[in-house]
């Protein structure tokens, strides 16, 4: 099997995709404006203790307080054995308001919900996971050979720190004692630094940040099954090599540098767009429909164009069996977590139901995220759960549609802006003109320009072109036009020129001395001298200076 890791680097985003035989299987995204916090360790302050919910809200320095359940509030056997049913402890016996508590983020904040945190601290390395508060040794269930499991357990008992625990990860299969020991020494070093910081600070404060996406890729995704790591940035390639050295990873020869848009080159963008659709077609002509809600995800299977060759029951069974592989892929690709209900086509025979369940279990073995199939209900629905740790693909790349008041979905402004910049870079390589024009919805135009024109400036520096952004109120948010223009045309596309007198609404005070005000003309910024006292009012302004990304004017 050809398994590649594609690393697409833009100024504001790194996107890592797992591709197996040309098929997109997993997507990991890190954006400058939306950093992942799962795995980060914070010194928090308990704000509210809720005995009725057996939970507490903890201030960890983020916009919303984090949520700490009682079972996560103290290191216990519960951490390593989910079947453990110890005595019921009240949250009030563990936490008090104002108390400082060391916690680790286990789930990203989603929507109106804050992050979920735990006191069961874990620090993952390449081969092992260190558990500072639990005296325990465990081996990944994915390592099935009993002799190998016993060998790894024996090594673990010999090298683990006293009163601490370790879990041996799947990638450690076949690794020697020196490799495990070196990995563990690195983790204990991290823990000592955390303890040192704790002794010198007070909450709420971040104490430790987990690795960035490219380093996590080396730690969590890279193994002997990976054929190539294809990256389009020399700088990020060097970061990956550095991470390999740090994590004692022996796959440096697998890194390949390829300039340009690797996602387009390997037909990944089309598959990425398809992963945002509700309907997914199977090769046979059957299809599945995926509906994601806040409470659960429902997956429905339909025969569609597939009519089969035998009797009805055989057609139904074949369709359901085909669907299991695609369902497992979509769960990984979309990173769907929580409760999942699968409505397979009704099967009359119990043995057919069992075949489908076994096929689903087999396909889910390739999923590194923990899944649990509960069985089939009396209504013929398959109930299962999948651990929800990071933001799903839909939440990350889609926003509620402003045109239908949230009843549908469209690409987020950030996603469209990133794609527009990719389109601009591509056109800049093909044209001899010195300038480019971007015509877009004002909301998108503002995103492309960025605060104080910083984002647009970076785009100009990377392309070597002068870029004019023109906001068009009539444009749908996803409709963007990019074309090359001459220097003379560029001046004509500016919304104002020096000497113009216009009426505008002052929207906000300008940062800095606070005396000036800000107005916008289809995303184009107008700085108004002494205009801050007129926020919310319409004023007449004379344009003194006009630049490509903003103008300066005075009240008249």
Coordinates of C-alpha atoms in Angstrom, one line a residue:
X1 CA 0.0 0.0 0.0
X2 CA 1.2 3.5 -0.9
X3 CA 0.8 5.7 2.1
X4 CA 1.8 9.4 1.9
X5 CA 1.7 12.3 4.2
X6 CA 1.2 15.5 2.3
X7 CA 2.2 18.7 4.1
X8 CA 0.7 21.9 2.4
X9 CA 2.1 25.1 3.9
X10 CA 0.6 28.5 3.5
X11 CA 1.4 31.7 5.5
X12 CA -1.5 31.2 7.9
X13 CA -2.2 27.5 7.7
X14 CA -0.4 24.1 7.7
X15 CA -2.5 21.3 6.4
X16 CA -1.4 17.6 6.7
X17 CA -3.3 14.9 4.9
X18 CA -2.9 11.1 5.1
X19 CA -3.3 9.6 1.6
X20 CA -3.6 5.9 1.1
X21 CA -3.3 4.7 -2.6
X22 CA -4.4 8.1 -3.8
X23 CA -7.4 8.2 -1.4
X24 CA -7.7 11.0 1.2
X25 CA -8.1 9.3 4.6
X26 CA -7.3 11.9 7.3
X27 CA -6.9 15.7 7.5
X28 CA -5.1 17.7 10.2
X29 CA -5.2 21.5 10.1
X30 CA -3.3 24.2 12.1
X31 CA -4.2 27.8 11.6
X32 CA -2.5 30.9 13.0
X33 CA -5.8 32.2 14.2
X34 CA -7.2 28.9 15.5
X35 CA -4.4 27.1 17.4
X36 CA -5.1 23.7 18.8
X37 CA -5.1 23.5 22.7
X38 CA -5.7 19.8 23.3
X39 CA -2.7 18.4 25.2
X40 CA -1.8 21.8 26.7
X41 CA -1.4 21.9 30.5
X42 CA -2.7 24.8 32.5
X43 CA -2.6 25.9 36.1
X44 CA -6.3 26.9 36.6
X45 CA -8.4 28.4 39.3
X46 CA -11.7 26.7 40.2
X47 CA -14.5 29.3 39.6
X48 CA -17.7 27.3 40.3
X49 CA -18.3 23.9 41.9
X50 CA -21.6 22.3 40.8
X51 CA -22.5 19.3 43.1
X52 CA -25.7 18.7 41.1
X53 CA -23.6 18.1 37.9
X54 CA -20.7 16.5 39.8
X55 CA -18.4 19.0 37.9
X56 CA -16.6 22.3 38.2
X57 CA -15.8 25.2 35.9
X58 CA -12.1 26.1 35.9
X59 CA -10.6 29.4 34.7
X60 CA -7.5 28.5 32.6
X61 CA -7.1 31.9 31.0
X62 CA -9.2 31.3 27.9
X63 CA -12.3 33.1 26.7
X64 CA -14.6 30.5 28.3
X65 CA -14.1 28.5 31.5
X66 CA -13.1 24.9 31.1
X67 CA -15.3 22.0 32.3
X68 CA -13.9 19.4 34.8
X69 CA -16.0 16.3 35.5
X70 CA -15.6 14.5 38.9
X71 CA -14.1 11.4 37.2
X72 CA -11.5 13.6 35.6
X73 CA -10.8 15.6 38.8
X74 CA -8.4 13.2 40.5
X75 CA -5.9 10.6 39.1
X76 CA -7.4 7.2 39.7
X77 CA -7.7 3.7 38.4
X78 CA -10.5 5.1 36.3
X79 CA -7.9 6.6 34.0
X80 CA -6.5 3.2 33.0
X81 CA -9.5 0.9 33.4
X82 CA -12.9 2.2 32.1
X83 CA -14.7 -0.7 33.8
X84 CA -13.5 0.4 37.2
X85 CA -16.5 1.4 39.4
X86 CA -15.0 2.8 42.6
X87 CA -16.9 4.5 45.4
X88 CA -18.8 7.6 44.3
X89 CA -16.9 10.8 45.3
X90 CA -18.5 14.2 45.5
X91 CA -16.9 17.0 43.5
X92 CA -17.2 19.1 46.7
X93 CA -14.8 16.8 48.5
X94 CA -12.2 17.3 45.7
X95 CA -12.5 21.0 44.7
X96 CA -13.3 24.3 46.3
X97 CA -13.9 27.7 44.7
X98 CA -10.6 29.7 44.4
X99 CA -8.5 26.5 44.5
X100 CA -5.6 26.2 42.1
X101 CA -5.6 23.0 40.1
X102 CA -3.3 21.5 37.4
X103 CA -5.3 20.4 34.4
X104 CA -4.8 19.2 30.8
X105 CA -7.2 19.9 27.9
X106 CA -8.8 16.7 26.6
X107 CA -11.4 18.3 24.3
X108 CA -11.3 21.5 22.3
X109 CA -13.9 24.2 23.0
X110 CA -16.8 23.9 20.5
X111 CA -19.4 26.5 19.9
X112 CA -20.6 27.9 23.2
X113 CA -19.0 25.1 25.2
X114 CA -15.6 25.6 26.8
X115 CA -12.8 23.1 26.7
X116 CA -13.0 19.9 28.7
X117 CA -10.1 19.3 31.0
X118 CA -8.7 16.5 33.2
X119 CA -6.4 16.3 36.2
X120 CA -5.1 13.0 34.7
X121 CA -2.0 14.4 33.1
X122 CA -0.4 12.5 30.3
X123 CA 2.7 13.5 28.2
X124 CA 3.0 11.6 25.0
X125 CA 6.3 10.8 23.3
X126 CA 7.0 8.8 20.2
X127 CA 7.2 5.4 21.9
X128 CA 5.7 5.9 25.3
X129 CA 3.2 8.1 27.2
X130 CA 4.2 9.3 30.7
X131 CA 1.6 9.4 33.4
X132 CA 3.1 11.4 36.3
X133 CA 0.3 10.7 38.8
X134 CA -0.5 7.0 38.1
X135 CA 1.8 4.0 39.0
X136 CA 1.0 1.8 36.1
X137 CA 2.4 0.0 33.0
X138 CA 0.3 -0.6 30.0
X139 CA 0.8 -1.7 26.3
X140 CA -1.2 -0.5 23.4
X141 CA -4.0 -3.0 22.5
X142 CA -3.0 -2.7 18.8
X143 CA 0.1 -4.7 19.7
X144 CA -1.5 -8.2 19.6
X145 CA 1.6 -10.5 19.8
X146 CA 1.7 -11.8 23.4
X147 CA 5.4 -12.3 23.4
X148 CA 6.0 -8.8 22.2
X149 CA 3.6 -7.4 24.8
X150 CA 5.4 -9.2 27.6
X151 CA 8.8 -8.0 26.3
X152 CA 7.6 -4.4 26.3
X153 CA 6.0 -4.7 29.7
X154 CA 9.2 -6.1 31.2
X155 CA 11.3 -3.2 29.7
X156 CA 8.7 -0.7 30.9
X157 CA 8.8 -1.9 34.5
X158 CA 12.6 -1.6 34.4
X159 CA 12.8 1.9 33.0
X160 CA 9.7 3.7 34.4
X161 CA 10.2 6.3 37.1
X162 CA 9.1 5.4 40.6
X163 CA 5.5 6.1 41.4
X164 CA 4.8 7.1 37.8
X165 CA 3.2 5.2 35.0
X166 CA 3.8 4.7 31.3
X167 CA 1.9 3.3 28.4
X168 CA 3.8 1.8 25.4
X169 CA 2.5 3.1 22.1
X170 CA 1.8 1.0 19.0
X171 CA 4.8 2.4 17.1
X172 CA 7.1 0.9 19.8
X173 CA 6.5 -2.6 18.5
X174 CA 9.9 -4.0 17.8
X175 CA 11.7 -1.1 19.4
X176 CA 14.7 -1.7 21.7
X177 CA 15.1 -0.9 25.4
X178 CA 17.5 2.1 24.5
X179 CA 14.9 3.7 22.3
X180 CA 12.2 3.4 24.9
X181 CA 14.5 4.7 27.6
X182 CA 15.6 7.7 25.6
X183 CA 12.0 8.6 24.8
X184 CA 11.0 8.3 28.4
X185 CA 14.0 10.4 29.6
X186 CA 12.8 13.1 27.3
X187 CA 9.3 13.0 28.8
X188 CA 10.5 13.0 32.4
X189 CA 12.6 16.0 31.5
X190 CA 9.5 17.8 30.2
X191 CA 7.7 16.9 33.5
X192 CA 10.5 18.3 35.6
X193 CA 10.3 21.6 33.7
X194 CA 6.6 21.7 34.3
X195 CA 7.1 21.1 38.1
X196 CA 9.7 23.9 38.1
X197 CA 7.3 26.3 36.4
X198 CA 4.6 25.4 38.9
X199 CA 6.7 26.3 41.8
X200 CA 7.3 29.9 40.4
X201 CA 3.9 30.9 39.1
X202 CA 0.2 31.2 39.9
X203 CA -2.9 30.6 37.8
X204 CA -4.6 31.0 35.5
X205 CA -1.7 30.3 33.2
X206 CA -0.5 27.9 30.5
X207 CA 2.3 25.7 31.9
X208 CA 3.0 23.5 28.9
X209 CA 2.0 23.6 25.2
X210 CA 1.8 20.4 23.2
X211 CA 3.9 20.1 20.0
X212 CA 2.9 21.9 16.8
X213 CA 1.2 20.1 14.0
X214 CA 4.4 19.1 12.0
X215 CA 6.1 17.7 15.2
X216 CA 2.9 15.9 16.2
X217 CA 2.8 14.4 12.7
X218 CA 6.3 12.9 13.3
X219 CA 5.3 11.7 16.8
X220 CA 1.9 10.3 16.1
X221 CA 1.5 9.6 12.3
X222 CA 4.9 8.6 11.0
X223 CA 5.7 4.8 11.0
X224 CA 7.1 2.1 8.7
X225 CA 3.9 2.1 6.7
X226 CA 4.4 5.6 5.5
X227 CA 6.1 5.7 2.0
X228 CA 6.7 9.4 1.6
X229 CA 6.4 12.8 3.4
X230 CA 5.8 15.4 0.7
X231 CA 6.2 19.0 1.8
X232 CA 6.1 22.2 -0.2
X233 CA 8.2 24.4 2.3
X234 CA 11.9 24.2 2.9
X235 CA 11.5 25.8 6.3
X236 CA 8.9 23.3 7.4
X237 CA 10.9 20.4 5.9
X238 CA 13.8 21.5 8.2
X239 CA 11.4 21.6 11.2
X240 CA 10.3 18.1 10.4
X241 CA 13.9 16.9 10.3
X242 CA 14.6 18.6 13.6
X243 CA 11.6 16.9 15.1
X244 CA 12.8 13.5 13.8
X245 CA 16.1 14.1 15.6
X246 CA 14.4 15.2 18.8
X247 CA 12.0 12.2 18.8
X248 CA 14.7 9.7 17.6
X249 CA 12.8 8.9 14.4
X250 CA 14.7 7.0 11.7
X251 CA 12.7 8.0 8.6
X252 CA 14.6 11.1 7.3
X253 CA 15.0 9.5 3.9
X254 CA 11.2 9.5 3.4
X255 CA 11.0 13.4 3.2
X256 CA 10.5 14.8 -0.3
X257 CA 10.4 18.5 -1.1
X258 CA 8.1 19.5 -3.9
X259 CA 7.5 23.2 -4.8
X260 CA 4.0 24.5 -5.4
X261 CA 0.5 23.3 -4.6
X262 CA 0.9 19.7 -3.6
X263 CA -2.8 19.3 -2.8
X264 CA -3.8 20.3 -6.3
X265 CA -1.0 18.1 -7.8
X266 CA -2.2 15.0 -6.0
X267 CA -6.0 15.7 -6.5
X268 CA -6.6 16.2 -2.8
X269 CA -8.6 19.5 -3.0
X270 CA -11.4 17.8 -4.8
X271 CA -11.6 15.0 -2.2
X272 CA -11.5 17.6 0.5
X273 CA -14.5 19.4 -0.9
X274 CA -16.3 16.1 -1.2
X275 CA -15.7 15.5 2.5
X276 CA -17.8 18.5 3.2
X277 CA -20.9 17.1 1.3
X278 CA -23.7 15.3 3.1
X279 CA -24.0 12.7 0.4
X280 CA -21.2 10.2 -0.4
X281 CA -21.4 7.9 -3.4
X282 CA -20.1 4.4 -3.3
X283 CA -18.6 2.8 -6.4
X284 CA -21.6 0.5 -6.9
X285 CA -24.0 3.4 -7.2
X286 CA -25.3 3.2 -3.7
X287 CA -24.7 6.2 -1.3
X288 CA -24.6 7.2 2.3
X289 CA -25.9 10.4 3.8
X290 CA -24.1 12.0 6.8
X291 CA -26.0 14.4 9.1
X292 CA -24.0 16.0 11.8
X293 CA -25.8 17.7 14.7
X294 CA -24.6 19.0 18.1
X295 CA -26.1 15.9 19.8
X296 CA -25.1 13.1 17.5
X297 CA -24.2 12.1 13.9
X298 CA -26.7 10.1 11.9
X299 CA -25.5 8.0 8.9
X300 CA -28.1 6.6 6.5
X301 CA -27.4 4.0 3.7
X302 CA -29.3 3.9 0.5
X303 CA -29.1 1.5 -2.5
X304 CA -29.4 4.5 -4.9
X305 CA -28.5 3.3 -8.5
X306 CA -27.3 -0.1 -7.3
X307 CA -29.9 -2.8 -8.2
X308 CA -27.6 -5.9 -7.6
X309 CA -27.5 -9.1 -9.5
X310 CA -29.2 -11.6 -7.2
X311 CA -32.2 -11.4 -4.8
X312 CA -33.1 -8.4 -2.6
X313 CA -31.5 -9.7 0.5
X314 CA -28.2 -10.2 -1.3
X315 CA -28.4 -6.7 -2.8
X316 CA -29.1 -5.3 0.7
X317 CA -26.2 -7.2 2.3
X318 CA -23.7 -6.2 -0.4
X319 CA -24.7 -2.5 -0.1
X320 CA -24.3 -2.6 3.6
X321 CA -20.9 -4.3 3.4
X322 CA -19.7 -1.7 0.9
X323 CA -20.9 1.0 3.2
X324 CA -18.9 -0.1 6.2
X325 CA -15.5 0.7 4.5
X326 CA -16.7 4.2 3.5
X327 CA -18.3 4.9 6.8
X328 CA -15.0 4.1 8.6
X329 CA -13.2 6.3 6.2
X330 CA -15.6 9.2 6.6
X331 CA -15.4 9.1 10.4
X332 CA -11.6 9.4 10.1
X333 CA -11.7 12.0 7.3
X334 CA -14.3 14.3 8.9
X335 CA -13.0 13.5 12.4
X336 CA -16.6 12.8 13.6
X337 CA -16.8 12.2 17.3
X338 CA -19.4 11.5 20.0
X339 CA -22.5 9.4 19.5
X340 CA -23.0 8.0 16.0
X341 CA -26.1 6.2 14.8
X342 CA -25.9 4.2 11.6
X343 CA -29.1 3.2 9.8
X344 CA -28.1 0.3 7.6
X345 CA -30.7 -1.0 5.1
X346 CA -33.0 -3.4 6.9
X347 CA -31.6 -7.0 7.0
X348 CA -34.0 -9.8 7.8
X349 CA -31.4 -12.4 8.6
X350 CA -29.5 -12.2 11.9
X351 CA -26.4 -13.7 10.2
X352 CA -26.4 -10.8 7.7
X353 CA -26.5 -8.3 10.6
X354 CA -23.6 -10.1 12.2
X355 CA -21.6 -10.0 9.0
X356 CA -22.1 -6.3 8.7
X357 CA -21.1 -5.6 12.3
X358 CA -17.9 -7.7 11.9
X359 CA -17.1 -5.9 8.7
X360 CA -17.5 -2.5 10.4
X361 CA -15.3 -3.6 13.4
X362 CA -12.6 -4.7 11.0
X363 CA -12.6 -1.4 9.1
X364 CA -12.5 0.6 12.3
X365 CA -9.3 -1.2 13.4
X366 CA -7.4 1.2 11.1
X367 CA -8.7 4.2 13.1
X368 CA -6.3 5.4 15.7
X369 CA -9.0 7.3 17.5
X370 CA -10.9 5.1 20.0
X371 CA -14.2 3.7 18.8
X372 CA -16.8 1.5 20.5
X373 CA -19.6 -0.4 18.7
X374 CA -22.6 -0.8 21.1
X375 CA -24.6 -3.2 18.9
X376 CA -27.8 -3.1 16.9
X377 CA -31.0 -1.8 18.5
X378 CA -34.5 -3.3 18.1
X379 CA -35.1 -0.7 15.3
X380 CA -32.1 -2.1 13.4
X381 CA -29.9 0.9 14.2
X382 CA -26.2 0.5 14.9
X383 CA -25.1 2.6 17.9
X384 CA -21.4 3.5 18.3
X385 CA -19.2 6.1 19.8
X386 CA -15.9 7.7 18.7
X387 CA -13.7 9.7 21.0
X388 CA -14.1 13.5 20.4
X389 CA -10.8 15.3 21.0
X390 CA -10.2 17.8 18.2
X391 CA -12.5 19.9 16.1
X392 CA -14.3 18.1 13.2
X393 CA -13.6 19.0 9.6
X394 CA -17.1 20.5 9.2
X395 CA -16.7 22.8 12.2
X396 CA -13.3 23.9 11.1
X397 CA -14.0 24.6 7.5
X398 CA -17.7 25.6 7.4
X399 CA -19.7 28.5 8.9
X400 CA -23.4 28.9 9.3
X401 CA -24.7 30.5 6.0
X402 CA -25.7 34.2 6.5
X403 CA -27.9 34.0 3.5
X404 CA -30.2 31.3 5.0
X405 CA -29.8 32.2 8.7
X406 CA -27.8 29.1 9.6
X407 CA -30.1 26.5 8.0
X408 CA -27.4 25.6 5.6
X409 CA -23.6 25.7 5.4
X410 CA -20.9 27.4 3.3
X411 CA -17.2 27.7 3.4
X412 CA -15.9 29.9 6.2
X413 CA -14.4 33.4 5.4
X414 CA -11.0 32.1 6.6
X415 CA -11.1 29.1 4.3
X416 CA -12.2 31.2 1.2
X417 CA -9.5 33.7 1.9
X418 CA -6.9 31.0 2.1
X419 CA -8.1 29.5 -1.2
X420 CA -8.2 32.9 -2.8
X421 CA -4.6 33.5 -1.8
X422 CA -3.7 30.2 -3.3
X423 CA -5.4 31.3 -6.6
X424 CA -3.5 34.6 -6.5
X425 CA -0.2 32.9 -6.1
X426 CA -0.9 30.6 -9.0
X427 CA -1.9 33.5 -11.3
X428 CA 1.1 35.6 -10.2
X429 CA 3.3 32.8 -11.6
X430 CA 1.6 32.9 -14.9
X431 CA 1.2 36.6 -15.7
X432 CA 3.8 39.2 -16.8
X433 CA 1.6 42.1 -15.5
X434 CA 2.9 43.8 -12.3
X435 CA -0.5 44.0 -10.6
X436 CA -3.4 41.8 -9.7
X437 CA -7.0 42.6 -8.9
X438 CA -9.1 40.7 -6.4
X439 CA -12.9 41.4 -6.5
X440 CA -14.8 39.9 -3.6
X441 CA -17.5 40.3 -1.1
X442 CA -16.6 43.1 1.4
X443 CA -16.4 40.6 4.3
X444 CA -13.9 38.5 2.3
X445 CA -12.1 41.6 1.1
X446 CA -11.5 42.6 4.7
X447 CA -10.2 39.2 5.6
X448 CA -7.7 39.2 2.6
X449 CA -6.4 42.7 3.5
X450 CA -6.1 41.8 7.2
X451 CA -5.6 44.1 10.2
X452 CA -3.7 47.2 9.1
X453 CA -3.1 45.6 5.7
X454 CA -0.6 43.1 7.1
X455 CA -2.1 40.0 5.4
X456 CA -2.2 41.7 2.0
X457 CA 1.4 42.9 2.5
X458 CA 2.6 39.4 3.1
X459 CA 0.7 38.2 0.0
X460 CA 2.4 40.9 -2.1
X461 CA 5.8 40.0 -0.7
X462 CA 5.4 36.3 -1.5
X463 CA 4.1 36.9 -5.1
X464 CA 6.2 40.0 -6.0
X465 CA 3.0 41.6 -7.4
X466 CA 1.1 44.8 -6.5
X467 CA -2.4 43.6 -5.4
X468 CA -5.6 45.7 -5.3
X469 CA -8.6 44.3 -3.4
X470 CA -12.0 45.7 -4.4
X471 CA -15.1 44.9 -2.3
X472 CA -18.3 44.2 -4.2
X473 CA -21.6 44.2 -2.2
X474 CA -23.4 42.2 -4.9
X475 CA -20.9 39.3 -4.7
X476 CA -21.8 36.1 -2.9
X477 CA -19.3 35.3 -0.1
X478 CA -17.9 32.4 -2.1
X479 CA -17.7 34.3 -5.4
X480 CA -14.3 35.7 -6.1
X481 CA -12.7 37.1 -9.2
X482 CA -8.9 37.4 -9.7
X483 CA -7.3 38.9 -12.7
X484 CA -4.1 40.7 -13.8
X485 CA -4.2 44.5 -14.5
X486 CA -1.9 47.2 -15.6
X487 CA -0.6 50.0 -13.3
X488 CA -3.0 52.5 -15.0
X489 CA -6.0 50.2 -14.4
X490 CA -5.0 49.7 -10.8
X491 CA -5.6 53.4 -10.0
X492 CA -9.0 53.2 -11.5
X493 CA -10.1 50.4 -9.2
X494 CA -9.4 52.4 -6.0
X495 CA -12.8 53.3 -4.4
X496 CA -11.7 56.9 -3.7
X497 CA -9.1 59.4 -4.9
X498 CA -7.5 62.5 -3.4
X499 CA -9.9 65.4 -3.2
X500 CA -13.1 63.3 -3.1
X501 CA -15.8 64.4 -0.7
X502 CA -17.9 61.4 0.5
X503 CA -20.4 60.5 3.2
X504 CA -19.5 57.5 5.4
X505 CA -20.5 55.8 8.6
X506 CA -17.9 55.9 11.4
X507 CA -17.8 52.3 12.6
X508 CA -15.2 52.3 15.4
X509 CA -12.3 54.3 17.0
X510 CA -8.9 53.7 15.5
X511 CA -6.4 51.8 17.6
X512 CA -3.5 53.9 18.9
X513 CA -4.2 57.4 20.3
X514 CA -8.0 56.8 20.0
X515 CA -8.7 60.2 18.5
X516 CA -9.2 59.0 14.9
X517 CA -12.2 57.0 13.6
X518 CA -12.5 54.1 11.1
X519 CA -15.0 53.8 8.2
X520 CA -15.1 51.1 5.5
X521 CA -16.0 51.3 1.9
X522 CA -16.6 47.7 0.7
X523 CA -13.8 46.5 2.9
X524 CA -11.5 49.4 2.0
X525 CA -10.5 51.2 5.2
X526 CA -10.9 55.0 5.6
X527 CA -9.0 56.6 8.5
X528 CA -10.8 59.8 9.6
X529 CA -8.8 62.4 11.5
X530 CA -10.4 63.2 14.9
X531 CA -13.3 61.0 14.0
X532 CA -13.6 58.8 17.1
X533 CA -16.3 61.0 18.7
X534 CA -18.6 60.3 15.7
X535 CA -18.7 56.5 16.0
X536 CA -22.2 55.3 14.9
X537 CA -22.8 58.5 12.9
X538 CA -22.7 59.4 9.2
X539 CA -20.2 62.2 8.4
X540 CA -18.8 64.0 5.4
X541 CA -15.1 63.4 4.8
X542 CA -12.6 64.9 2.4
X543 CA -10.0 62.4 1.1
X544 CA -6.4 63.7 1.7
X545 CA -4.4 60.6 0.7
X546 CA -5.5 57.4 -1.0
X547 CA -3.4 54.2 -0.9
X548 CA -4.1 50.7 -2.2
X549 CA -5.4 49.3 1.1
X550 CA -6.6 52.4 2.9
X551 CA -7.3 56.2 2.7
X552 CA -6.8 59.1 5.0
X553 CA -9.4 61.9 5.3
X554 CA -10.6 64.8 7.4
X555 CA -14.0 65.9 8.6
X556 CA -15.7 68.8 6.8

